[in-house]
């Protein structure tokens, strides 16, 4: 994340990319989407780094692990 910040990348949500494509809403310079898969507890250390560098990310959870009973 330090590298991304020092090289002028700006994190955006997927929603912002969709809005850019569908509506032409501008994105910041050098946009990038950060994703964390599975939503396990081991993703938690990454959240502290996101906060430190003031970055956005998408955390994808597994529905079967969300108490759906399946």
PDB file of N, CA, C and O in Angstrom:
ATOM      1  N   UNK A   1       0.821  -1.186   0.000  1.00  0.00           N
ATOM      2  CA  UNK A   1       0.000   0.000   0.000  1.00  0.00           C
ATOM      3  C   UNK A   1       0.867   1.252   0.000  1.00  0.00           C
ATOM      4  O   UNK A   1       0.498   2.244  -0.613  1.00  0.00           O
ATOM      5  N   UNK A   2       2.002   1.167   0.682  1.00  0.00           N
ATOM      6  CA  UNK A   2       2.929   2.299   0.662  1.00  0.00           C
ATOM      7  C   UNK A   2       3.423   2.548  -0.765  1.00  0.00           C
ATOM      8  O   UNK A   2       3.526   3.691  -1.201  1.00  0.00           O
ATOM      9  N   UNK A   3       3.702   1.474  -1.490  1.00  0.00           N
ATOM     10  CA  UNK A   3       4.143   1.597  -2.879  1.00  0.00           C
ATOM     11  C   UNK A   3       3.074   2.271  -3.726  1.00  0.00           C
ATOM     12  O   UNK A   3       3.365   3.187  -4.493  1.00  0.00           O
ATOM     13  N   UNK A   4       1.845   1.791  -3.600  1.00  0.00           N
ATOM     14  CA  UNK A   4       0.754   2.372  -4.381  1.00  0.00           C
ATOM     15  C   UNK A   4       0.610   3.858  -4.102  1.00  0.00           C
ATOM     16  O   UNK A   4       0.460   4.665  -5.024  1.00  0.00           O
ATOM     17  N   UNK A   5       0.642   4.207  -2.823  1.00  0.00           N
ATOM     18  CA  UNK A   5       0.502   5.617  -2.459  1.00  0.00           C
ATOM     19  C   UNK A   5       1.667   6.451  -2.992  1.00  0.00           C
ATOM     20  O   UNK A   5       1.458   7.530  -3.544  1.00  0.00           O
ATOM     21  N   UNK A   6       2.872   5.930  -2.866  1.00  0.00           N
ATOM     22  CA  UNK A   6       4.037   6.704  -3.311  1.00  0.00           C
ATOM     23  C   UNK A   6       4.122   6.823  -4.832  1.00  0.00           C
ATOM     24  O   UNK A   6       4.827   7.688  -5.337  1.00  0.00           O
ATOM     25  N   UNK A   7       3.405   5.969  -5.550  1.00  0.00           N
ATOM     26  CA  UNK A   7       3.383   6.041  -7.005  1.00  0.00           C
ATOM     27  C   UNK A   7       2.073   6.632  -7.533  1.00  0.00           C
ATOM     28  O   UNK A   7       1.713   6.430  -8.691  1.00  0.00           O
ATOM     29  N   UNK A   8       1.374   7.350  -6.661  1.00  0.00           N
ATOM     30  CA  UNK A   8       0.208   8.151  -7.045  1.00  0.00           C
ATOM     31  C   UNK A   8      -0.985   7.336  -7.546  1.00  0.00           C
ATOM     32  O   UNK A   8      -1.709   7.770  -8.440  1.00  0.00           O
ATOM     33  N   UNK A   9      -1.187   6.135  -6.985  1.00  0.00           N
ATOM     34  CA  UNK A   9      -2.392   5.381  -7.272  1.00  0.00           C
ATOM     35  C   UNK A   9      -3.473   5.795  -6.281  1.00  0.00           C
ATOM     36  O   UNK A   9      -3.174   6.146  -5.146  1.00  0.00           O
ATOM     37  N   UNK A  10      -4.712   5.748  -6.728  1.00  0.00           N
ATOM     38  CA  UNK A  10      -5.838   6.120  -5.879  1.00  0.00           C
ATOM     39  C   UNK A  10      -6.857   4.987  -5.891  1.00  0.00           C
ATOM     40  O   UNK A  10      -7.321   4.584  -6.961  1.00  0.00           O
ATOM     41  N   UNK A  11      -7.194   4.494  -4.705  1.00  0.00           N
ATOM     42  CA  UNK A  11      -8.142   3.395  -4.624  1.00  0.00           C
ATOM     43  C   UNK A  11      -9.566   3.887  -4.837  1.00  0.00           C
ATOM     44  O   UNK A  11      -9.925   4.991  -4.443  1.00  0.00           O
ATOM     45  N   UNK A  12     -10.335   3.035  -5.504  1.00  0.00           N
ATOM     46  CA  UNK A  12     -11.745   3.323  -5.746  1.00  0.00           C
ATOM     47  C   UNK A  12     -12.535   2.051  -5.481  1.00  0.00           C
ATOM     48  O   UNK A  12     -12.002   0.947  -5.501  1.00  0.00           O
ATOM     49  N   UNK A  13     -13.826   2.211  -5.222  1.00  0.00           N
ATOM     50  CA  UNK A  13     -14.727   1.078  -5.088  1.00  0.00           C
ATOM     51  C   UNK A  13     -15.185   0.635  -6.475  1.00  0.00           C
ATOM     52  O   UNK A  13     -15.206   1.423  -7.427  1.00  0.00           O
ATOM     53  N   UNK A  14     -15.610  -0.611  -6.590  1.00  0.00           N
ATOM     54  CA  UNK A  14     -16.134  -1.118  -7.858  1.00  0.00           C
ATOM     55  C   UNK A  14     -17.318  -0.277  -8.314  1.00  0.00           C
ATOM     56  O   UNK A  14     -17.476   0.004  -9.501  1.00  0.00           O
ATOM     57  N   UNK A  15     -18.129   0.168  -7.356  1.00  0.00           N
ATOM     58  CA  UNK A  15     -19.278   1.028  -7.681  1.00  0.00           C
ATOM     59  C   UNK A  15     -18.826   2.270  -8.445  1.00  0.00           C
ATOM     60  O   UNK A  15     -19.495   2.714  -9.384  1.00  0.00           O
ATOM     61  N   UNK A  16     -17.690   2.824  -8.071  1.00  0.00           N
ATOM     62  CA  UNK A  16     -17.179   4.020  -8.754  1.00  0.00           C
ATOM     63  C   UNK A  16     -16.751   3.709 -10.178  1.00  0.00           C
ATOM     64  O   UNK A  16     -16.928   4.537 -11.080  1.00  0.00           O
ATOM     65  N   UNK A  17     -16.213   2.520 -10.405  1.00  0.00           N
ATOM     66  CA  UNK A  17     -15.840   2.110 -11.763  1.00  0.00           C
ATOM     67  C   UNK A  17     -17.099   1.962 -12.610  1.00  0.00           C
ATOM     68  O   UNK A  17     -17.144   2.408 -13.762  1.00  0.00           O
ATOM     69  N   UNK A  18     -18.133   1.351 -12.044  1.00  0.00           N
ATOM     70  CA  UNK A  18     -19.402   1.186 -12.761  1.00  0.00           C
ATOM     71  C   UNK A  18     -19.994   2.554 -13.092  1.00  0.00           C
ATOM     72  O   UNK A  18     -20.475   2.781 -14.212  1.00  0.00           O
ATOM     73  N   UNK A  19     -19.958   3.481 -12.150  1.00  0.00           N
ATOM     74  CA  UNK A  19     -20.482   4.834 -12.405  1.00  0.00           C
ATOM     75  C   UNK A  19     -19.686   5.544 -13.501  1.00  0.00           C
ATOM     76  O   UNK A  19     -20.254   6.279 -14.312  1.00  0.00           O
ATOM     77  N   UNK A  20     -18.403   5.281 -13.547  1.00  0.00           N
ATOM     78  CA  UNK A  20     -17.567   5.864 -14.611  1.00  0.00           C
ATOM     79  C   UNK A  20     -17.993   5.310 -15.971  1.00  0.00           C
ATOM     80  O   UNK A  20     -18.165   6.065 -16.930  1.00  0.00           O
ATOM     81  N   UNK A  21     -18.168   3.996 -16.032  1.00  0.00           N
ATOM     82  CA  UNK A  21     -18.538   3.357 -17.298  1.00  0.00           C
ATOM     83  C   UNK A  21     -19.950   3.753 -17.723  1.00  0.00           C
ATOM     84  O   UNK A  21     -20.194   4.108 -18.874  1.00  0.00           O
ATOM     85  N   UNK A  22     -20.901   3.699 -16.777  1.00  0.00           N
ATOM     86  CA  UNK A  22     -22.305   3.943 -17.111  1.00  0.00           C
ATOM     87  C   UNK A  22     -22.669   5.410 -17.253  1.00  0.00           C
ATOM     88  O   UNK A  22     -23.500   5.769 -18.078  1.00  0.00           O
ATOM     89  N   UNK A  23     -22.068   6.272 -16.410  1.00  0.00           N
ATOM     90  CA  UNK A  23     -22.502   7.670 -16.347  1.00  0.00           C
ATOM     91  C   UNK A  23     -21.407   8.681 -16.657  1.00  0.00           C
ATOM     92  O   UNK A  23     -21.659   9.879 -16.657  1.00  0.00           O
ATOM     93  N   UNK A  24     -20.198   8.201 -16.850  1.00  0.00           N
ATOM     94  CA  UNK A  24     -19.100   9.111 -17.147  1.00  0.00           C
ATOM     95  C   UNK A  24     -18.607   9.896 -15.949  1.00  0.00           C
ATOM     96  O   UNK A  24     -17.902  10.897 -16.107  1.00  0.00           O
ATOM     97  N   UNK A  25     -18.978   9.465 -14.742  1.00  0.00           N
ATOM     98  CA  UNK A  25     -18.498  10.155 -13.534  1.00  0.00           C
ATOM     99  C   UNK A  25     -16.996   9.925 -13.438  1.00  0.00           C
ATOM    100  O   UNK A  25     -16.535   8.784 -13.444  1.00  0.00           O
ATOM    101  N   UNK A  26     -16.220  10.991 -13.382  1.00  0.00           N
ATOM    102  CA  UNK A  26     -14.765  10.836 -13.434  1.00  0.00           C
ATOM    103  C   UNK A  26     -14.185  10.078 -12.239  1.00  0.00           C
ATOM    104  O   UNK A  26     -14.715  10.115 -11.135  1.00  0.00           O
ATOM    105  N   UNK A  27     -13.097   9.385 -12.522  1.00  0.00           N
ATOM    106  CA  UNK A  27     -12.322   8.700 -11.503  1.00  0.00           C
ATOM    107  C   UNK A  27     -11.068   9.515 -11.218  1.00  0.00           C
ATOM    108  O   UNK A  27     -10.641  10.311 -12.055  1.00  0.00           O
ATOM    109  N   UNK A  28     -10.452   9.303 -10.063  1.00  0.00           N
ATOM    110  CA  UNK A  28      -9.195   9.997  -9.800  1.00  0.00           C
ATOM    111  C   UNK A  28      -8.095   9.472 -10.730  1.00  0.00           C
ATOM    112  O   UNK A  28      -8.250   8.430 -11.373  1.00  0.00           O
ATOM    113  N   UNK A  29      -7.004  10.172 -10.767  1.00  0.00           N
ATOM    114  CA  UNK A  29      -5.851   9.758 -11.552  1.00  0.00           C
ATOM    115  C   UNK A  29      -5.343   8.404 -11.037  1.00  0.00           C
ATOM    116  O   UNK A  29      -5.290   8.167  -9.836  1.00  0.00           O
ATOM    117  N   UNK A  30      -4.961   7.529 -11.945  1.00  0.00           N
ATOM    118  CA  UNK A  30      -4.418   6.204 -11.609  1.00  0.00           C
ATOM    119  C   UNK A  30      -5.315   5.414 -10.653  1.00  0.00           C
ATOM    120  O   UNK A  30      -4.880   4.998  -9.582  1.00  0.00           O
ATOM    121  N   UNK A  31      -6.554   5.168 -11.041  1.00  0.00           N
ATOM    122  CA  UNK A  31      -7.454   4.433 -10.147  1.00  0.00           C
ATOM    123  C   UNK A  31      -7.068   2.957 -10.063  1.00  0.00           C
ATOM    124  O   UNK A  31      -6.578   2.366 -11.032  1.00  0.00           O
ATOM    125  N   UNK A  32      -7.313   2.371  -8.905  1.00  0.00           N
ATOM    126  CA  UNK A  32      -7.051   0.948  -8.687  1.00  0.00           C
ATOM    127  C   UNK A  32      -8.088   0.429  -7.695  1.00  0.00           C
ATOM    128  O   UNK A  32      -8.487   1.144  -6.781  1.00  0.00           O
ATOM    129  N   UNK A  33      -8.540  -0.815  -7.912  1.00  0.00           N
ATOM    130  CA  UNK A  33      -9.475  -1.458  -6.981  1.00  0.00           C
ATOM    131  C   UNK A  33      -8.702  -2.509  -6.208  1.00  0.00           C
ATOM    132  O   UNK A  33      -8.091  -3.402  -6.800  1.00  0.00           O
ATOM    133  N   UNK A  34      -8.703  -2.410  -4.885  1.00  0.00           N
ATOM    134  CA  UNK A  34      -8.095  -3.417  -4.021  1.00  0.00           C
ATOM    135  C   UNK A  34      -9.189  -4.369  -3.561  1.00  0.00           C
ATOM    136  O   UNK A  34     -10.253  -3.923  -3.131  1.00  0.00           O
ATOM    137  N   UNK A  35      -8.941  -5.673  -3.644  1.00  0.00           N
ATOM    138  CA  UNK A  35      -9.929  -6.649  -3.206  1.00  0.00           C
ATOM    139  C   UNK A  35      -9.302  -7.636  -2.233  1.00  0.00           C
ATOM    140  O   UNK A  35      -8.139  -8.000  -2.361  1.00  0.00           O
ATOM    141  N   UNK A  36     -10.091  -8.034  -1.255  1.00  0.00           N
ATOM    142  CA  UNK A  36      -9.725  -9.076  -0.309  1.00  0.00           C
ATOM    143  C   UNK A  36     -10.779 -10.160  -0.444  1.00  0.00           C
ATOM    144  O   UNK A  36     -11.968  -9.896  -0.297  1.00  0.00           O
ATOM    145  N   UNK A  37     -10.357 -11.380  -0.713  1.00  0.00           N
ATOM    146  CA  UNK A  37     -11.296 -12.479  -0.933  1.00  0.00           C
ATOM    147  C   UNK A  37     -11.546 -13.284   0.336  1.00  0.00           C
ATOM    148  O   UNK A  37     -10.694 -13.371   1.206  1.00  0.00           O
ATOM    149  N   UNK A  38     -12.680 -13.905   0.386  1.00  0.00           N
ATOM    150  CA  UNK A  38     -13.111 -14.877   1.382  1.00  0.00           C
ATOM    151  C   UNK A  38     -13.587 -14.283   2.703  1.00  0.00           C
ATOM    152  O   UNK A  38     -14.337 -14.922   3.410  1.00  0.00           O
ATOM    153  N   UNK A  39     -13.143 -13.105   3.082  1.00  0.00           N
ATOM    154  CA  UNK A  39     -13.626 -12.479   4.302  1.00  0.00           C
ATOM    155  C   UNK A  39     -13.224 -13.188   5.579  1.00  0.00           C
ATOM    156  O   UNK A  39     -13.890 -13.077   6.597  1.00  0.00           O
ATOM    157  N   UNK A  40     -12.143 -13.937   5.568  1.00  0.00           N
ATOM    158  CA  UNK A  40     -11.677 -14.603   6.776  1.00  0.00           C
ATOM    159  C   UNK A  40     -11.012 -13.619   7.725  1.00  0.00           C
ATOM    160  O   UNK A  40     -10.626 -12.507   7.336  1.00  0.00           O
ATOM    161  N   UNK A  41     -10.830 -14.027   8.961  1.00  0.00           N
ATOM    162  CA  UNK A  41     -10.199 -13.175   9.973  1.00  0.00           C
ATOM    163  C   UNK A  41      -8.796 -12.733   9.570  1.00  0.00           C
ATOM    164  O   UNK A  41      -8.335 -11.687  10.002  1.00  0.00           O
ATOM    165  N   UNK A  42      -8.120 -13.508   8.715  1.00  0.00           N
ATOM    166  CA  UNK A  42      -6.757 -13.126   8.336  1.00  0.00           C
ATOM    167  C   UNK A  42      -6.728 -11.926   7.394  1.00  0.00           C
ATOM    168  O   UNK A  42      -5.660 -11.437   7.052  1.00  0.00           O
ATOM    169  N   UNK A  43      -7.890 -11.436   6.978  1.00  0.00           N
ATOM    170  CA  UNK A  43      -7.951 -10.184   6.216  1.00  0.00           C
ATOM    171  C   UNK A  43      -7.837  -8.973   7.129  1.00  0.00           C
ATOM    172  O   UNK A  43      -7.560  -7.870   6.674  1.00  0.00           O
ATOM    173  N   UNK A  44      -8.051  -9.183   8.417  1.00  0.00           N
ATOM    174  CA  UNK A  44      -8.100  -8.061   9.364  1.00  0.00           C
ATOM    175  C   UNK A  44      -6.829  -7.216   9.380  1.00  0.00           C
ATOM    176  O   UNK A  44      -6.929  -5.986   9.399  1.00  0.00           O
ATOM    177  N   UNK A  45      -5.621  -7.785   9.363  1.00  0.00           N
ATOM    178  CA  UNK A  45      -4.425  -6.924   9.356  1.00  0.00           C
ATOM    179  C   UNK A  45      -4.392  -5.955   8.179  1.00  0.00           C
ATOM    180  O   UNK A  45      -3.897  -4.838   8.296  1.00  0.00           O
ATOM    181  N   UNK A  46      -4.956  -6.357   7.060  1.00  0.00           N
ATOM    182  CA  UNK A  46      -5.007  -5.463   5.905  1.00  0.00           C
ATOM    183  C   UNK A  46      -5.884  -4.246   6.156  1.00  0.00           C
ATOM    184  O   UNK A  46      -5.648  -3.171   5.594  1.00  0.00           O
ATOM    185  N   UNK A  47      -6.877  -4.389   7.006  1.00  0.00           N
ATOM    186  CA  UNK A  47      -7.768  -3.266   7.292  1.00  0.00           C
ATOM    187  C   UNK A  47      -7.011  -2.140   8.009  1.00  0.00           C
ATOM    188  O   UNK A  47      -7.250  -0.965   7.746  1.00  0.00           O
ATOM    189  N   UNK A  48      -6.096  -2.496   8.889  1.00  0.00           N
ATOM    190  CA  UNK A  48      -5.292  -1.475   9.572  1.00  0.00           C
ATOM    191  C   UNK A  48      -4.423  -0.713   8.573  1.00  0.00           C
ATOM    192  O   UNK A  48      -4.283   0.509   8.661  1.00  0.00           O
ATOM    193  N   UNK A  49      -3.876  -1.426   7.608  1.00  0.00           N
ATOM    194  CA  UNK A  49      -3.056  -0.769   6.587  1.00  0.00           C
ATOM    195  C   UNK A  49      -3.916   0.135   5.713  1.00  0.00           C
ATOM    196  O   UNK A  49      -3.488   1.232   5.332  1.00  0.00           O
ATOM    197  N   UNK A  50      -5.133  -0.306   5.399  1.00  0.00           N
ATOM    198  CA  UNK A  50      -6.030   0.552   4.615  1.00  0.00           C
ATOM    199  C   UNK A  50      -6.299   1.853   5.350  1.00  0.00           C
ATOM    200  O   UNK A  50      -6.286   2.936   4.754  1.00  0.00           O
ATOM    201  N   UNK A  51      -6.547   1.748   6.633  1.00  0.00           N
ATOM    202  CA  UNK A  51      -6.807   2.946   7.431  1.00  0.00           C
ATOM    203  C   UNK A  51      -5.569   3.841   7.481  1.00  0.00           C
ATOM    204  O   UNK A  51      -5.666   5.054   7.320  1.00  0.00           O
ATOM    205  N   UNK A  52      -4.416   3.233   7.686  1.00  0.00           N
ATOM    206  CA  UNK A  52      -3.161   4.004   7.769  1.00  0.00           C
ATOM    207  C   UNK A  52      -2.928   4.824   6.501  1.00  0.00           C
ATOM    208  O   UNK A  52      -2.525   5.977   6.559  1.00  0.00           O
ATOM    209  N   UNK A  53      -3.162   4.200   5.350  1.00  0.00           N
ATOM    210  CA  UNK A  53      -2.905   4.876   4.076  1.00  0.00           C
ATOM    211  C   UNK A  53      -4.145   5.533   3.480  1.00  0.00           C
ATOM    212  O   UNK A  53      -4.113   6.038   2.371  1.00  0.00           O
ATOM    213  N   UNK A  54      -5.261   5.497   4.236  1.00  0.00           N
ATOM    214  CA  UNK A  54      -6.513   6.120   3.805  1.00  0.00           C
ATOM    215  C   UNK A  54      -6.941   5.596   2.434  1.00  0.00           C
ATOM    216  O   UNK A  54      -7.238   6.356   1.510  1.00  0.00           O
ATOM    217  N   UNK A  55      -6.982   4.265   2.329  1.00  0.00           N
ATOM    218  CA  UNK A  55      -7.350   3.618   1.077  1.00  0.00           C
ATOM    219  C   UNK A  55      -8.668   2.880   1.231  1.00  0.00           C
ATOM    220  O   UNK A  55      -9.078   2.535   2.329  1.00  0.00           O
ATOM    221  N   UNK A  56      -9.299   2.630   0.098  1.00  0.00           N
ATOM    222  CA  UNK A  56     -10.561   1.894   0.029  1.00  0.00           C
ATOM    223  C   UNK A  56     -10.260   0.470  -0.429  1.00  0.00           C
ATOM    224  O   UNK A  56      -9.267   0.230  -1.114  1.00  0.00           O
ATOM    225  N   UNK A  57     -11.150  -0.458  -0.086  1.00  0.00           N
ATOM    226  CA  UNK A  57     -11.013  -1.829  -0.574  1.00  0.00           C
ATOM    227  C   UNK A  57     -12.380  -2.503  -0.586  1.00  0.00           C
ATOM    228  O   UNK A  57     -13.315  -2.061   0.075  1.00  0.00           O
ATOM    229  N   UNK A  58     -12.456  -3.584  -1.339  1.00  0.00           N
ATOM    230  CA  UNK A  58     -13.646  -4.410  -1.407  1.00  0.00           C
ATOM    231  C   UNK A  58     -13.326  -5.703  -0.671  1.00  0.00           C
ATOM    232  O   UNK A  58     -12.345  -6.374  -0.988  1.00  0.00           O
ATOM    233  N   UNK A  59     -14.126  -6.049   0.322  1.00  0.00           N
ATOM    234  CA  UNK A  59     -13.967  -7.284   1.073  1.00  0.00           C
ATOM    235  C   UNK A  59     -15.097  -8.226   0.674  1.00  0.00           C
ATOM    236  O   UNK A  59     -16.265  -7.947   0.948  1.00  0.00           O
ATOM    237  N   UNK A  60     -14.764  -9.304  -0.010  1.00  0.00           N
ATOM    238  CA  UNK A  60     -15.772 -10.258  -0.475  1.00  0.00           C
ATOM    239  C   UNK A  60     -15.887 -11.393   0.537  1.00  0.00           C
ATOM    240  O   UNK A  60     -14.895 -12.038   0.855  1.00  0.00           O
ATOM    241  N   UNK A  61     -17.090 -11.598   1.045  1.00  0.00           N
ATOM    242  CA  UNK A  61     -17.304 -12.666   2.005  1.00  0.00           C
ATOM    243  C   UNK A  61     -17.907 -13.884   1.324  1.00  0.00           C
ATOM    244  O   UNK A  61     -18.528 -13.774   0.265  1.00  0.00           O
ATOM    245  N   UNK A  62     -17.755 -15.019   1.955  1.00  0.00           N
ATOM    246  CA  UNK A  62     -18.358 -16.254   1.466  1.00  0.00           C
ATOM    247  C   UNK A  62     -19.700 -16.414   2.138  1.00  0.00           C
ATOM    248  O   UNK A  62     -19.786 -16.501   3.361  1.00  0.00           O
ATOM    249  N   UNK A  63     -20.745 -16.441   1.357  1.00  0.00           N
ATOM    250  CA  UNK A  63     -22.104 -16.529   1.900  1.00  0.00           C
ATOM    251  C   UNK A  63     -22.313 -17.711   2.819  1.00  0.00           C
ATOM    252  O   UNK A  63     -23.032 -17.617   3.815  1.00  0.00           O
ATOM    253  N   UNK A  64     -21.687 -18.829   2.530  1.00  0.00           N
ATOM    254  CA  UNK A  64     -21.842 -20.007   3.353  1.00  0.00           C
ATOM    255  C   UNK A  64     -21.252 -19.865   4.742  1.00  0.00           C
ATOM    256  O   UNK A  64     -21.551 -20.650   5.631  1.00  0.00           O
ATOM    257  N   UNK A  65     -20.436 -18.848   4.935  1.00  0.00           N
ATOM    258  CA  UNK A  65     -19.809 -18.627   6.234  1.00  0.00           C
ATOM    259  C   UNK A  65     -20.469 -17.491   7.007  1.00  0.00           C
ATOM    260  O   UNK A  65     -19.979 -17.073   8.040  1.00  0.00           O
ATOM    261  N   UNK A  66     -21.585 -16.997   6.517  1.00  0.00           N
ATOM    262  CA  UNK A  66     -22.233 -15.835   7.125  1.00  0.00           C
ATOM    263  C   UNK A  66     -23.459 -16.207   7.962  1.00  0.00           C
ATOM    264  O   UNK A  66     -24.360 -15.396   8.135  1.00  0.00           O
ATOM    265  N   UNK A  67     -23.536 -17.428   8.426  1.00  0.00           N
ATOM    266  CA  UNK A  67     -24.650 -17.815   9.273  1.00  0.00           C
ATOM    267  C   UNK A  67     -25.946 -18.035   8.532  1.00  0.00           C
ATOM    268  O   UNK A  67     -27.031 -17.866   9.090  1.00  0.00           O
ATOM    269  N   UNK A  68     -25.880 -18.401   7.261  1.00  0.00           N
ATOM    270  CA  UNK A  68     -27.092 -18.614   6.489  1.00  0.00           C
ATOM    271  C   UNK A  68     -27.713 -19.974   6.779  1.00  0.00           C
ATOM    272  O   UNK A  68     -28.821 -20.255   6.345  1.00  0.00           O
ATOM    273  N   UNK A  69     -26.974 -20.834   7.491  1.00  0.00           N
ATOM    274  CA  UNK A  69     -27.505 -22.145   7.826  1.00  0.00           C
ATOM    275  C   UNK A  69     -27.370 -23.165   6.713  1.00  0.00           C
ATOM    276  O   UNK A  69     -27.912 -24.253   6.785  1.00  0.00           O
ATOM    277  N   UNK A  70     -26.645 -22.829   5.682  1.00  0.00           N
ATOM    278  CA  UNK A  70     -26.481 -23.768   4.543  1.00  0.00           C
ATOM    279  C   UNK A  70     -25.130 -24.402   4.576  1.00  0.00           C
ATOM    280  O   UNK A  70     -24.183 -23.944   5.000  1.00  0.00           O
TER     281      UNK A  70
END
